[in-house]
Coordinates of C-alpha atoms and ligand atoms in Angstrom, one line a residue:
M1 CA 78.5 83.5 92.5
I2 CA 80.2 82.2 95.6
D3 CA 79.3 84.0 98.8
R4 CA 81.9 83.0 101.3
K5 CA 79.6 83.8 104.2
A6 CA 77.5 80.7 103.1
F7 CA 80.5 78.5 104.1
H8 CA 80.4 79.9 107.6
T9 CA 76.9 78.5 108.2
L10 CA 78.1 74.9 107.9
T11 CA 78.4 73.0 111.2
Y12 CA 81.2 70.7 112.1
G13 CA 82.8 68.8 115.0
L14 CA 86.5 68.7 115.7
F15 CA 88.5 65.4 115.7
V16 CA 92.0 64.1 116.0
I17 CA 92.5 61.8 113.1
A18 CA 95.4 59.3 113.7
S19 CA 97.2 56.5 112.0
K20 CA 100.6 54.9 112.0
M21 CA 103.6 54.9 109.7
P22 CA 105.1 51.6 108.4
D23 CA 107.8 51.9 111.1
G24 CA 105.1 52.0 113.8
R25 CA 105.4 55.8 114.4
K26 CA 102.1 57.2 115.6
V27 CA 100.9 60.3 113.8
G28 CA 97.8 62.5 113.9
C29 CA 96.3 65.8 113.0
I30 CA 93.1 67.7 113.6
A31 CA 90.2 67.7 111.1
N32 CA 86.6 68.9 111.1
T33 CA 85.5 66.6 108.3
F34 CA 84.9 63.2 110.0
Q35 CA 81.4 61.9 109.7
Q36 CA 79.3 58.8 109.5
V37 CA 78.0 58.3 106.0
A38 CA 76.1 55.0 106.1
S39 CA 74.3 52.9 108.7
D40 CA 74.3 49.3 107.3
P41 CA 77.2 48.7 107.4
A42 CA 78.2 51.6 109.5
Q43 CA 80.7 53.6 107.4
A44 CA 82.5 56.8 108.0
C45 CA 84.7 59.2 106.0
V46 CA 87.3 61.9 106.6
S47 CA 88.9 64.4 104.2
L48 CA 92.5 65.3 104.8
N49 CA 95.0 67.6 103.1
K50 CA 97.3 65.7 100.7
Q51 CA 100.3 67.4 102.4
N52 CA 99.6 66.0 105.9
T53 CA 101.9 63.3 107.3
T54 CA 98.7 61.6 108.6
T55 CA 97.3 61.4 105.0
D56 CA 100.5 59.6 104.0
A57 CA 100.2 57.2 106.9
I58 CA 96.6 56.4 106.1
L59 CA 97.5 55.7 102.5
K60 CA 100.1 53.2 103.7
S61 CA 98.3 51.6 106.6
G62 CA 94.7 51.7 105.2
R63 CA 93.4 52.6 108.6
F64 CA 92.6 55.6 110.8
T65 CA 91.0 56.5 114.0
A66 CA 88.9 59.5 114.8
S67 CA 88.9 60.9 118.4
V68 CA 85.9 63.2 119.1
L69 CA 87.4 66.2 120.9
A70 CA 85.7 67.4 124.1
Q71 CA 84.6 71.0 124.5
S72 CA 87.1 71.2 127.5
S73 CA 90.1 70.5 125.1
T74 CA 93.0 72.9 125.8
M75 CA 94.4 75.2 123.1
E76 CA 97.8 73.4 123.8
L77 CA 96.3 70.1 122.7
I78 CA 94.7 71.6 119.7
G79 CA 98.0 73.5 118.9
V80 CA 100.0 70.3 119.0
F81 CA 97.7 68.3 116.8
G82 CA 96.4 71.2 114.6
F83 CA 99.4 73.4 114.0
R84 CA 102.5 71.2 114.4
S85 CA 103.8 68.6 112.0
S86 CA 104.2 64.9 113.0
L87 CA 107.5 65.2 111.1
E88 CA 108.8 67.6 113.8
I89 CA 107.4 66.2 117.0
D90 CA 106.0 63.0 118.5
K91 CA 102.4 64.3 119.0
F92 CA 101.4 61.2 121.0
G93 CA 104.5 61.4 123.2
E94 CA 103.0 63.7 125.8
T95 CA 99.3 62.9 125.1
E96 CA 97.3 60.2 126.9
H97 CA 96.2 57.6 124.4
A98 CA 95.3 54.0 123.8
T99 CA 95.5 51.9 120.6
D100 CA 92.8 49.8 118.8
A101 CA 93.1 46.2 117.6
S102 CA 95.3 47.4 114.6
E103 CA 97.6 49.4 116.9
I104 CA 96.3 52.7 115.6
P105 CA 96.3 55.3 118.4
H106 CA 93.3 57.3 119.7
L107 CA 93.2 59.9 122.5
T108 CA 92.0 59.0 126.0
E109 CA 92.3 62.6 127.3
S110 CA 90.1 65.5 126.1
C111 CA 88.2 62.9 124.1
V112 CA 84.5 61.9 124.1
A113 CA 84.5 58.9 121.9
S114 CA 86.7 57.1 119.3
F115 CA 86.1 55.3 116.0
S116 CA 88.4 53.0 114.1
V117 CA 87.9 52.9 110.3
R118 CA 89.3 50.5 107.7
V119 CA 89.7 52.5 104.4
E120 CA 88.0 50.8 101.4
Q121 CA 87.8 53.8 99.1
T122 CA 90.1 56.8 98.6
V123 CA 88.7 59.7 96.5
D124 CA 90.9 62.5 95.1
V125 CA 89.0 65.7 95.7
G126 CA 91.7 68.2 94.7
S127 CA 93.6 69.6 97.7
H128 CA 92.4 66.8 99.9
L129 CA 91.9 63.0 99.8
L130 CA 88.6 61.6 101.0
F131 CA 89.0 58.3 102.9
I132 CA 85.8 56.1 103.2
G133 CA 85.3 52.8 104.9
P134 CA 83.6 50.6 107.5
I135 CA 83.7 51.5 111.2
E136 CA 85.4 48.5 112.9
E137 CA 85.5 49.8 116.5
A138 CA 83.6 52.5 118.3
H139 CA 84.2 53.4 122.0
M140 CA 82.8 55.9 124.5
I141 CA 85.7 57.5 126.3
D142 CA 84.2 60.2 128.5
Q143 CA 80.7 61.6 129.0
L144 CA 81.6 65.2 128.0
P145 CA 80.1 67.7 125.6
S146 CA 81.7 67.5 122.1
L147 CA 83.7 70.4 120.8
T148 CA 82.1 72.0 117.8
Y149 CA 84.0 74.1 115.2
S150 CA 81.9 77.2 116.1
Y151 CA 82.7 76.9 119.8
Y152 CA 86.4 76.6 118.9
H153 CA 86.2 79.8 116.8
E154 CA 83.9 81.9 118.9
V155 CA 84.8 80.9 122.5
L156 CA 88.3 79.6 122.3
R157 CA 89.1 82.1 119.5
G158 CA 90.9 79.4 117.6
K159 CA 92.2 79.9 114.1
T160 CA 91.8 77.7 111.0
P161 CA 95.0 75.8 110.2
P162 CA 96.1 76.5 106.5
K163 CA 95.7 72.9 105.5
A164 CA 92.1 72.6 106.8
V165 CA 89.2 72.0 104.3
S166 CA 87.5 75.1 105.4
Y167 CA 90.5 77.4 105.3
Q168 CA 90.1 80.5 103.1
A169 CA 93.1 82.8 103.2
D170 CA 91.0 85.9 103.1
D171 CA 88.8 84.9 106.1
E172 CA 91.5 85.2 108.8
Q173 CA 92.0 88.9 107.9
S174 CA 88.4 89.8 107.3
S175 CA 86.3 91.7 109.7
A176 CA 83.3 89.5 108.9
A177 CA 83.9 87.2 111.9
P178 CA 80.8 85.8 113.6
A179 CA 79.6 87.8 116.6
P180 CA 81.2 86.6 119.9
S181 CA 79.1 84.4 122.1
P182 CA 78.1 85.5 125.6
E183 CA 80.9 83.3 127.0
A184 CA 83.5 85.0 124.9
E185 CA 82.1 88.5 125.8
K186 CA 82.5 87.6 129.5
V187 CA 86.1 86.7 129.0
E188 CA 86.6 89.9 127.0
E189 CA 85.1 92.0 129.8
L190 CA 87.4 90.4 132.4
I191 CA 90.4 91.1 130.2
K192 CA 89.3 94.7 129.6
A193 CA 89.1 95.3 133.4
E194 CA 92.9 95.6 133.4
P195 CA 94.1 97.3 130.2
K196 CA 97.5 96.0 129.0
Y197 CA 99.3 94.8 125.9
A198 CA 99.8 91.2 124.7
W199 CA 101.2 89.4 121.7
R200 CA 99.2 87.2 119.4
C201 CA 100.6 84.5 117.2
K202 CA 99.4 85.2 113.6
V203 CA 99.6 81.5 112.8
C204 CA 97.7 79.7 115.6
G205 CA 96.1 82.6 117.6
Y206 CA 97.9 81.9 120.9
I207 CA 98.2 85.0 123.1
E208 CA 101.1 85.6 125.4
Y209 CA 100.2 88.2 128.0
V210 CA 103.5 90.1 128.3
E211 CA 104.6 93.6 127.5
E212 CA 107.6 92.5 125.4
L213 CA 108.6 89.1 123.8
P214 CA 112.2 88.1 124.1
D215 CA 114.0 87.8 120.7
D216 CA 114.4 84.0 121.0
Y217 CA 110.7 83.6 121.8
I218 CA 109.0 80.5 120.3
C219 CA 105.3 80.0 120.2
P220 CA 104.5 77.2 122.6
I221 CA 101.6 76.0 120.4
C222 CA 102.8 76.1 116.8
G223 CA 106.5 76.7 117.2
V224 CA 107.0 79.9 115.1
G225 CA 109.3 82.7 116.2
K226 CA 108.7 86.3 117.5
D227 CA 108.4 87.7 114.0
M228 CA 105.1 85.9 113.5
F229 CA 103.6 87.7 116.6
E230 CA 101.6 90.9 116.5
R231 CA 101.2 93.2 119.4
I232 CA 97.6 93.7 120.5
E233 CA 96.0 96.1 122.9
L234 CA 93.7 94.4 125.4
Ligands
FE1 FE1 101.5 79.9 117.3

């Protein structure tokens, strides 16, 4: 049997995985699957959905960086890298970043550390490709707590992008969500102090605190229209 609850007990970090296209365009996305897999030589891997533009860029460049996201990362940053496509927008255009010796970008804002990996092995694991290789650069960017996947879900109330490894379509509608943390409960209490309505994006989880959304409303995080918002009572 497969008990889906077992998957929720796995722990992860959250990372911006970046690479560049042959024309030099910088691309990136969010993944929870970056990890060190060997110490001598130090090697790392990441698993990315085959449909991601970043996956295509890594196949062509043979390189990627992983920026370890800080707990203080904003939902806007996560929205841009996690829910938008690099085909539609220049994700690094408005994001502070630097490049490594191979001109692959990594974040310098909302970022704890960065790693540069040269891909030596690519393994087809079905929906995703697993990229493995030696770590060629590692830098501390800022002494901040790292963002964990559970903090993202429980405190920031973030959703899982459909192309993520851990996405299970049923989960987002299920009532089996983990109990809110004390921090999330505090936020909840503050909101409840003044009862009102708001609109929640069904794609990325962004909440707009207004009574009515205009017809031409576009989600500032993931770019979908008003029809993808649901009215919620606070
Ligand atoms: Fe959205």
